[in-house]
PDB file of C-alpha atoms in Angstrom:
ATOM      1  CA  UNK A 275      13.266 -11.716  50.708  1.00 49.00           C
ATOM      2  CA  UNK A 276      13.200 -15.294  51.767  1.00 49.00           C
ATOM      3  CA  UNK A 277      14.276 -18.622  49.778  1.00 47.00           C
ATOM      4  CA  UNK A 278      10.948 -19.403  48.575  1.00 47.00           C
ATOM      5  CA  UNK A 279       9.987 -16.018  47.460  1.00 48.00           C
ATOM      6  CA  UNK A 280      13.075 -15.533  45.794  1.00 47.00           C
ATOM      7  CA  UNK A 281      12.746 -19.137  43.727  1.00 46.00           C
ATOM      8  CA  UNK A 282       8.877 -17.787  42.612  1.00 48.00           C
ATOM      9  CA  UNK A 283      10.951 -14.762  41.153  1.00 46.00           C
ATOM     10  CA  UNK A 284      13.328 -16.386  39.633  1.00 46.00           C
ATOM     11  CA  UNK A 285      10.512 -19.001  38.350  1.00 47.00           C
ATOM     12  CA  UNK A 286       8.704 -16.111  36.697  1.00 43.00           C
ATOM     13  CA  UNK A 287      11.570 -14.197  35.074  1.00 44.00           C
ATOM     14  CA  UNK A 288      12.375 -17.951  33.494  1.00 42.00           C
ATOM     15  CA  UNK A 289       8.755 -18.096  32.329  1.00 41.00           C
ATOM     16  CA  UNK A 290       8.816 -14.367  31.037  1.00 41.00           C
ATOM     17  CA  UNK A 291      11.901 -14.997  29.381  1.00 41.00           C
ATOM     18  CA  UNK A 292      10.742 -18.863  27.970  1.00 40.00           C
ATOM     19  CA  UNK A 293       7.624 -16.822  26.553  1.00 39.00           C
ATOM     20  CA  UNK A 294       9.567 -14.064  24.744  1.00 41.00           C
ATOM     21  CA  UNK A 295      11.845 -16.591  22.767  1.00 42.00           C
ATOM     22  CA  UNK A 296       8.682 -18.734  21.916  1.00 42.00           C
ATOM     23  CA  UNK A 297       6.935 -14.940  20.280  1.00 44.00           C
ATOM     24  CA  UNK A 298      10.490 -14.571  18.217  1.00 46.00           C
ATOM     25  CA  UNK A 299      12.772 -12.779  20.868  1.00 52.00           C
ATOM     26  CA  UNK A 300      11.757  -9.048  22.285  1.00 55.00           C
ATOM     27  CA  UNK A 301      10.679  -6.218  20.237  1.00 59.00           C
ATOM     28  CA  UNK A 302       7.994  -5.000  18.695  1.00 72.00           C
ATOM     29  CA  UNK A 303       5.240  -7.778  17.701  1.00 84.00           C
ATOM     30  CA  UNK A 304       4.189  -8.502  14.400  1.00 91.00           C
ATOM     31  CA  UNK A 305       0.906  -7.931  15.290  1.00 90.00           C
ATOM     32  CA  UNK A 306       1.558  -4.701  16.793  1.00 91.00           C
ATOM     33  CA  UNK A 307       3.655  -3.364  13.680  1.00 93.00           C
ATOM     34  CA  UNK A 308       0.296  -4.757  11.206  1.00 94.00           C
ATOM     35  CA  UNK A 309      -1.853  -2.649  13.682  1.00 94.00           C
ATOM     36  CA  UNK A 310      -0.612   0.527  13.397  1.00 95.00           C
ATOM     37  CA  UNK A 311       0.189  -0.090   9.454  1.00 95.00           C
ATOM     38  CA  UNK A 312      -3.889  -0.686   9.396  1.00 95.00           C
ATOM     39  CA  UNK A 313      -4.943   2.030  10.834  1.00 96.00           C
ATOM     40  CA  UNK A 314      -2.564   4.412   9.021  1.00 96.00           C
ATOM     41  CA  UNK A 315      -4.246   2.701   5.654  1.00 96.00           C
ATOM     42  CA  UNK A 316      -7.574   3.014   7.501  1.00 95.00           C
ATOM     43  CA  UNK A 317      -7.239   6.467   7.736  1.00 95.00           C
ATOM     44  CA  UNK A 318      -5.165   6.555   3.855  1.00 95.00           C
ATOM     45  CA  UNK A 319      -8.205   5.038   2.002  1.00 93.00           C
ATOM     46  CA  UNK A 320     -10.974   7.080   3.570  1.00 93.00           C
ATOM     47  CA  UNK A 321      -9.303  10.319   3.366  1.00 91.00           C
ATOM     48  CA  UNK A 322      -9.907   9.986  -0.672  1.00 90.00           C
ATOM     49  CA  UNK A 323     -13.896  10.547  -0.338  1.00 89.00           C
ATOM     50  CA  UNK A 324     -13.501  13.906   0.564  1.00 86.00           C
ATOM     51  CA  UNK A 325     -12.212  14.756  -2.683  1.00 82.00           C
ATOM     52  CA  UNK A 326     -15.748  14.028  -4.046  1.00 84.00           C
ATOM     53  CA  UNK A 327     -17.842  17.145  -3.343  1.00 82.00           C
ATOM     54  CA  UNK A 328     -20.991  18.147  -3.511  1.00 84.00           C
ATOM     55  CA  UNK A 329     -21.945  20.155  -6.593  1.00 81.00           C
ATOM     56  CA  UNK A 330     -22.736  23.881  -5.965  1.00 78.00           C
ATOM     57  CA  UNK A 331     -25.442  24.990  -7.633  1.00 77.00           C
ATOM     58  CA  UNK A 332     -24.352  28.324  -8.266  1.00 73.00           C
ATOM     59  CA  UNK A 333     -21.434  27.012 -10.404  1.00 73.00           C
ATOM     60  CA  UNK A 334     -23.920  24.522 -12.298  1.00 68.00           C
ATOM     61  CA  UNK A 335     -26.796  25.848 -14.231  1.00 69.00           C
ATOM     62  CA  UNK A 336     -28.308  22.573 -15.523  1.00 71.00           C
ATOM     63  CA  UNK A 337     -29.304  19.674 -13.867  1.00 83.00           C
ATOM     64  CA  UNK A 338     -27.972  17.691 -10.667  1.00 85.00           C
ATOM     65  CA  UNK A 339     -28.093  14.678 -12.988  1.00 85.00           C
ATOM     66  CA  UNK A 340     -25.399  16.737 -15.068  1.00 84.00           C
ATOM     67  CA  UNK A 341     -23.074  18.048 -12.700  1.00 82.00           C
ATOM     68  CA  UNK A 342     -22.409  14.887 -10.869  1.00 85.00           C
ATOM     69  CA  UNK A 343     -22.126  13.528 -14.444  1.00 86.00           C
ATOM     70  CA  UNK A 344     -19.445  16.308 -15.280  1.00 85.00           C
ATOM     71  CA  UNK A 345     -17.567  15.336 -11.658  1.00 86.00           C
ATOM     72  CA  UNK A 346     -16.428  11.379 -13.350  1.00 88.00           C
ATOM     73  CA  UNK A 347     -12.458  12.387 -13.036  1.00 87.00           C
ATOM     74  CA  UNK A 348     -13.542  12.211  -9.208  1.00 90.00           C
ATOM     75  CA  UNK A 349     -15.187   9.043  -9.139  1.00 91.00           C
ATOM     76  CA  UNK A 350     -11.888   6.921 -11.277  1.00 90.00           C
ATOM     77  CA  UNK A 351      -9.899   8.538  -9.594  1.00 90.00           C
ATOM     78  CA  UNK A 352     -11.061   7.776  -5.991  1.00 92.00           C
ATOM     79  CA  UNK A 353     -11.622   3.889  -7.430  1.00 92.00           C
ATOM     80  CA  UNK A 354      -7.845   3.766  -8.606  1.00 92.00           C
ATOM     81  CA  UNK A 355      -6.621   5.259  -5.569  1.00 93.00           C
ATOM     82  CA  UNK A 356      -9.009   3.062  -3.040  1.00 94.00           C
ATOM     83  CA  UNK A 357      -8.040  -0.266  -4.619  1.00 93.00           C
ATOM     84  CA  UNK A 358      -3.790   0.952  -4.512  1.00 93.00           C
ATOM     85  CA  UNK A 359      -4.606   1.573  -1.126  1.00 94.00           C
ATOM     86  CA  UNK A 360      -6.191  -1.706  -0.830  1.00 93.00           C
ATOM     87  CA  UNK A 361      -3.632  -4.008  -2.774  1.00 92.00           C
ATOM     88  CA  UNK A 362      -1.386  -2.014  -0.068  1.00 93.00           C
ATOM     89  CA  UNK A 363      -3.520  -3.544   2.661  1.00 94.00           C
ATOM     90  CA  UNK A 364      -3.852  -6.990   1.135  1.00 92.00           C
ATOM     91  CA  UNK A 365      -0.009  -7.291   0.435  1.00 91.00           C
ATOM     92  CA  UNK A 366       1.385  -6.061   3.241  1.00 93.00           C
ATOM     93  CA  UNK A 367      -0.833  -8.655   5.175  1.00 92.00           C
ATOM     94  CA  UNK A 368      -0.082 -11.198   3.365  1.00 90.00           C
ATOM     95  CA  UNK A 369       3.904 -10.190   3.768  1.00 92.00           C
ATOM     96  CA  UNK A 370       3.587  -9.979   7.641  1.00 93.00           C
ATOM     97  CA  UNK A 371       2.055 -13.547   8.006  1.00 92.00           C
ATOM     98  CA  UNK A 372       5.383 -14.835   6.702  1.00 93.00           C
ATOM     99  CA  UNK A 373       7.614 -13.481   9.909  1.00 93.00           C
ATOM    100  CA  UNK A 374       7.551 -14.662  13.617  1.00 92.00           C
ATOM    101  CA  UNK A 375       8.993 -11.218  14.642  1.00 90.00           C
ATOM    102  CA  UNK A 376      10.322  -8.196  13.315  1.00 92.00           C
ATOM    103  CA  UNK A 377      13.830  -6.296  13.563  1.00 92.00           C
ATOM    104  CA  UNK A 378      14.516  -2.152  14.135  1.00 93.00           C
ATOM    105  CA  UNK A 379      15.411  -2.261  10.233  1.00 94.00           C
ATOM    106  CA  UNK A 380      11.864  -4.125   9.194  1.00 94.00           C
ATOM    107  CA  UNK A 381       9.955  -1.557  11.265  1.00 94.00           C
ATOM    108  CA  UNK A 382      11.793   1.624   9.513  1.00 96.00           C
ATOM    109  CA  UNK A 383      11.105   0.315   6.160  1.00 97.00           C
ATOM    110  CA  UNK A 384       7.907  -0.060   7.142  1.00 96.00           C
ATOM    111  CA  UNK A 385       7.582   3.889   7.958  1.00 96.00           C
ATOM    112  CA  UNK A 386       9.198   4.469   4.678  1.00 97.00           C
ATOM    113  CA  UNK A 387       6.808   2.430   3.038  1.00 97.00           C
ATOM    114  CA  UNK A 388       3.793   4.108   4.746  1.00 97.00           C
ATOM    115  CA  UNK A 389       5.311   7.846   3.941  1.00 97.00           C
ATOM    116  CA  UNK A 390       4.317   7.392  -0.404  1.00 96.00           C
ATOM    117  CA  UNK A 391       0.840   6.145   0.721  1.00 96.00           C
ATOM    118  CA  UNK A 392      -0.177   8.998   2.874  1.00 96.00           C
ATOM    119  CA  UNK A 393       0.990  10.991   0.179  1.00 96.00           C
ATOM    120  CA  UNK A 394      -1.582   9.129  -2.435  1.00 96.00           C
ATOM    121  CA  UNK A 395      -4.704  11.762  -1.480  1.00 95.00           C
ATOM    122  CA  UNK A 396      -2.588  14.598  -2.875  1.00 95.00           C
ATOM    123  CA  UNK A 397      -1.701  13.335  -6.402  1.00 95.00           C
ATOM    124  CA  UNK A 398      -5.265  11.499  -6.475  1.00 94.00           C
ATOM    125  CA  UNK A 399      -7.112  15.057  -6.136  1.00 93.00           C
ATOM    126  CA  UNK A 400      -4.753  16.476  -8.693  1.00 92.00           C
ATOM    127  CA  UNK A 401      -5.505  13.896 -11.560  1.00 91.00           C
ATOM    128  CA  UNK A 402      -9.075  14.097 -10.505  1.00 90.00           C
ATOM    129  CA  UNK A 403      -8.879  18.484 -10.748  1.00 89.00           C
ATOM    130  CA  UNK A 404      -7.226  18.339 -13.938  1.00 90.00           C
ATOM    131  CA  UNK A 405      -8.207  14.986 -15.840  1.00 86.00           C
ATOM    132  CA  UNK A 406     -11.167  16.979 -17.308  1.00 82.00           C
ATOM    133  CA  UNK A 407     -10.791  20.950 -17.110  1.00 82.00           C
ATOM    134  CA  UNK A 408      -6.546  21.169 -17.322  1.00 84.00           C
ATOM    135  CA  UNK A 409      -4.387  21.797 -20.614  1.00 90.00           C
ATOM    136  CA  UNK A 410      -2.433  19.446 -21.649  1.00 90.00           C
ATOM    137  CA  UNK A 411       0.682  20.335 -20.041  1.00 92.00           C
ATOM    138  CA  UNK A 412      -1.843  20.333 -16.381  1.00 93.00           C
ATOM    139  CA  UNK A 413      -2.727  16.848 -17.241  1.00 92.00           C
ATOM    140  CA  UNK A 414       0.682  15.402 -18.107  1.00 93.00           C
ATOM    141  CA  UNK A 415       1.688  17.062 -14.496  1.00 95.00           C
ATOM    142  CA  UNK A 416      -1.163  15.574 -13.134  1.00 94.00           C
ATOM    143  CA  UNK A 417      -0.043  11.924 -14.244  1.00 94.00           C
ATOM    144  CA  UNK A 418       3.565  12.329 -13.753  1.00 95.00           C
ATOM    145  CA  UNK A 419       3.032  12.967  -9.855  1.00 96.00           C
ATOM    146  CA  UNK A 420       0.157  10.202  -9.847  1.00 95.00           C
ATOM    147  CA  UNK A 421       2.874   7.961 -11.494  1.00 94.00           C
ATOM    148  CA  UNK A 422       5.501   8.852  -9.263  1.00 95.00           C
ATOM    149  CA  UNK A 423       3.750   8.319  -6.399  1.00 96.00           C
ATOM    150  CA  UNK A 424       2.765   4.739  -7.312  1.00 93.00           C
ATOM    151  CA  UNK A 425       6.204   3.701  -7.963  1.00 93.00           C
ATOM    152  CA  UNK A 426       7.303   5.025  -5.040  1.00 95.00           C
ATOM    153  CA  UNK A 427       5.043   3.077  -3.486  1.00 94.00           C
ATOM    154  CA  UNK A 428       6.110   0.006  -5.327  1.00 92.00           C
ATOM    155  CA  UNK A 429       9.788   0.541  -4.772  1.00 94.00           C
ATOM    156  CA  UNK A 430       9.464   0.775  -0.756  1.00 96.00           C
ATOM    157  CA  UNK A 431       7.414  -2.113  -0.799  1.00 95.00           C
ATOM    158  CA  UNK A 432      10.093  -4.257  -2.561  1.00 94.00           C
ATOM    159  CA  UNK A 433      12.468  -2.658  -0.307  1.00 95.00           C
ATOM    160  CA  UNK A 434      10.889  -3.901   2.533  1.00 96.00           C
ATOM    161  CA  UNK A 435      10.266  -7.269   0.984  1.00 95.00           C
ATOM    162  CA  UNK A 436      13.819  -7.821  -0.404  1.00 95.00           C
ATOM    163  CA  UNK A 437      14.827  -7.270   3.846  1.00 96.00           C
ATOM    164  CA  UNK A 438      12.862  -9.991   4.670  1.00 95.00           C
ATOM    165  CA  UNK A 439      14.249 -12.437   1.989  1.00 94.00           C
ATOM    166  CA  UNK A 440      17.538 -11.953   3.345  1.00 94.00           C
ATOM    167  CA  UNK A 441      16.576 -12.904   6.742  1.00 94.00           C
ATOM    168  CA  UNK A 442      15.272 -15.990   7.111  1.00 92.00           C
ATOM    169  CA  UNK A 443      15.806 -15.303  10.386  1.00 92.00           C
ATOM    170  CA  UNK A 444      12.872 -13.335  10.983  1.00 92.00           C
ATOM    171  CA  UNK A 445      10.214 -16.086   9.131  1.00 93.00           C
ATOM    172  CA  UNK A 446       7.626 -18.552  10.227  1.00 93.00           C
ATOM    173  CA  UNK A 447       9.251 -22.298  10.100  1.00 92.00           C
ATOM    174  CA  UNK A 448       6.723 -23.269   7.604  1.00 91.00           C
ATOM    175  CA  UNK A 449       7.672 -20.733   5.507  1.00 91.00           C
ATOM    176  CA  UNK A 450       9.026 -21.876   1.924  1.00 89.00           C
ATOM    177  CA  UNK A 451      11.530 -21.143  -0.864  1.00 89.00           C
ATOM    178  CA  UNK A 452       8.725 -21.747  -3.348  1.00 88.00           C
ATOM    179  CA  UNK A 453       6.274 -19.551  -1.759  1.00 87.00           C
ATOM    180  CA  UNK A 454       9.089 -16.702  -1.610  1.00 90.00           C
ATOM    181  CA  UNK A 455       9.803 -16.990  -5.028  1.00 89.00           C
ATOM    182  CA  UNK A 456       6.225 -16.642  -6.291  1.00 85.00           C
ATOM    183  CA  UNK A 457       5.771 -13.550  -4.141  1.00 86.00           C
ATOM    184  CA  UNK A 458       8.571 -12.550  -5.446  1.00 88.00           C
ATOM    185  CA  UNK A 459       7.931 -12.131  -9.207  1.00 84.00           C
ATOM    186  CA  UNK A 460       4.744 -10.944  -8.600  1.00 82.00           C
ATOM    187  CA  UNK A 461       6.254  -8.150  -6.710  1.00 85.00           C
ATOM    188  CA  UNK A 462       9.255  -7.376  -9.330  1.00 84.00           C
ATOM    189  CA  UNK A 463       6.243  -6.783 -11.853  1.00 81.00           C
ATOM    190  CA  UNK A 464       5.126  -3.727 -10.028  1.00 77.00           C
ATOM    191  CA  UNK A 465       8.709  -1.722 -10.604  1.00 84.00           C
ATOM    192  CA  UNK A 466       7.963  -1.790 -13.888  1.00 86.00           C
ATOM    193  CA  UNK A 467       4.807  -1.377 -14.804  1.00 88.00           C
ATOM    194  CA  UNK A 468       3.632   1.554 -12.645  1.00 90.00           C
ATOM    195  CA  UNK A 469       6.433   3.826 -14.943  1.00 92.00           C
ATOM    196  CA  UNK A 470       5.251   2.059 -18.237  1.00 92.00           C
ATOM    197  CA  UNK A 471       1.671   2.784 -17.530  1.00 91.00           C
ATOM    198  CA  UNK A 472       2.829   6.862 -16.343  1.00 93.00           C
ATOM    199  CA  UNK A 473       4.442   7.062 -19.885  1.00 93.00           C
ATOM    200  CA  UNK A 474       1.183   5.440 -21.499  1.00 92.00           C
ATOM    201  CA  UNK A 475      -0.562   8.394 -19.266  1.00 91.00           C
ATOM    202  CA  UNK A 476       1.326  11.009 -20.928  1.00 92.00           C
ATOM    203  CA  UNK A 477      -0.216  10.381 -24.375  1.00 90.00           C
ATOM    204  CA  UNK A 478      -3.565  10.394 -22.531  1.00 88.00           C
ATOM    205  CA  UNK A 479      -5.311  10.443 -19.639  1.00 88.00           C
ATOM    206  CA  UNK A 480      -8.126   8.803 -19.589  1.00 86.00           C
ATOM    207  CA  UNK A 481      -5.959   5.802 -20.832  1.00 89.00           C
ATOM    208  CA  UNK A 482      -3.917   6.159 -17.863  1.00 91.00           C
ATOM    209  CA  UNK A 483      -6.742   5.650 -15.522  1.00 88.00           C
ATOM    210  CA  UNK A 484      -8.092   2.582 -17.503  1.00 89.00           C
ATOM    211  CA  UNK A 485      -4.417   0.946 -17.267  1.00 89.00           C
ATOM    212  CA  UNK A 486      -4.335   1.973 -13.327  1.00 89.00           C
ATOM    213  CA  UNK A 487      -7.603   0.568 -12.787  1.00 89.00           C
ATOM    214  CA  UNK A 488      -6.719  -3.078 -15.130  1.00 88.00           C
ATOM    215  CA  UNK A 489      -3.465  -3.239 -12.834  1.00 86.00           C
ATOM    216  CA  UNK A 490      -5.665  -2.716  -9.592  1.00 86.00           C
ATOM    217  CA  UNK A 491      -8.048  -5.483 -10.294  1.00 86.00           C
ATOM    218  CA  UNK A 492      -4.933  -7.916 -11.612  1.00 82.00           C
ATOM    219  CA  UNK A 493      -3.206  -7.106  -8.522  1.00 82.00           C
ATOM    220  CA  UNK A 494      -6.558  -7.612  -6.585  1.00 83.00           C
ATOM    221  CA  UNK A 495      -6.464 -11.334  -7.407  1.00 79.00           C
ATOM    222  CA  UNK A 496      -4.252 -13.513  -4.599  1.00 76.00           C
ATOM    223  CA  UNK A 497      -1.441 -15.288  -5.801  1.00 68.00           C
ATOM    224  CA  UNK A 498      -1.534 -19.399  -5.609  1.00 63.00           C
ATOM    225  CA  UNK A 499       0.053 -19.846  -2.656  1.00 64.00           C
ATOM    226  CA  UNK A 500      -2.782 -17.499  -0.425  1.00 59.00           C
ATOM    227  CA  UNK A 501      -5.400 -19.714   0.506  1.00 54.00           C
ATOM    228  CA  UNK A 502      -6.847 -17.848   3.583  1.00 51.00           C
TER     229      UNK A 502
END
């Protein structure tokens, strides 16, 4: 190899190694971590539509107008489950615009985060099977697993998020102590109220879908520091 070819080398490996520390050091991207978090919640939130069937008309001897009518367990609970899913999506966006990079430890609690919301189809068909036609004992199942499931969810997300608040290493430069801190009591709030609404849901179910659905929409509007 001669002199000059060997300076272009060593000119490029500078350049290859000046444009990893200006993306946050090597590893895994942010983006590349938020895609494959999307389409895992891509794939989360449309799997729940298949729990609304068609009504068989051998099973249903009035009208079509009834059966779908009788089939409204289906329909709340697909809306609950769709907008968790989605205040999944939203959040975890809005958590991953905060870092310049991620670490090994960041990306694992981000699998563990993803494993309660794949889960979410199974306890959504069960509330939705059993909301209407179960006993009583069925129902309270039903909302216990729902329940669990959501604070699951909530309690690997805070996980996750309590990582990145001790390491400031990993943020943006803009990123704030103010902004942290109102993230972060809106995110302490879920811990407890997904368990105070599952012991609401054990006195009735119904009511447990109404509080699931009034949490979705709060959590549905962005806090004051998301502008974009």
């Amino acid at each position: 190899m001669t002199a000059e070819q060997q300076a272009g080398t060593g000119g490029t490996g500078a350049a290859d190694r000046s444009g990893a520390a200006a993306s946050g050091g090597i590893g895994m991207s942010v983006g590349r971590l938020e895609a494959f978090s999307d389409g895992v919640l891509a794939i989360v939130i449309t799997l729940h539509i298949l729990e609304i069937h068609v009504p068989d008309p051998a099973e249903h001897h009035g009208s079509l107008g009834s059966a779908l009518a009788d089939q409204w367990p289906q329909y709340v609970a697909y809306l609950v489950s769709f907008l968790v899913v989605g205040i999944i999506w939203l959040n975890h966006h809005a958590t991953f615009n905060l870092l310049r990079r991620t670490d090994h430890t960041m990306r694992v609690l981000n699998l563990v985060l993803l494993l309660p919301v794949t889960v979410l189809p199974w306890p959504t068909a069960l509330l939705a099977e059993y909301t209407k036609d179960g006993t009583p004992g069925d129902q309270r199942i039903a909302v216990i697993v729902y329940g669990l499931t959501s604070t699951a969810m909530a309690l690997t997300f805070n996980l996750l998020w309590r990582y990145l608040l001790r390491h400031p290493e990993l943020h943006k430069p803009e990123v704030t102590t103010e902004l942290l801190a109102v993230r972060n009591h809106r995110y302490n709030l879920g811990l407890a109220v997904y368990p105070v609404a599952t012991a609401i849901g054990l006195l009735y179910v119904p009511l447990f879908l109404g509080l699931m659905l009034a949490l979705a929409f709060l959590y549905l509007l962005p806090t004051p520091d998301v502008r974009t």
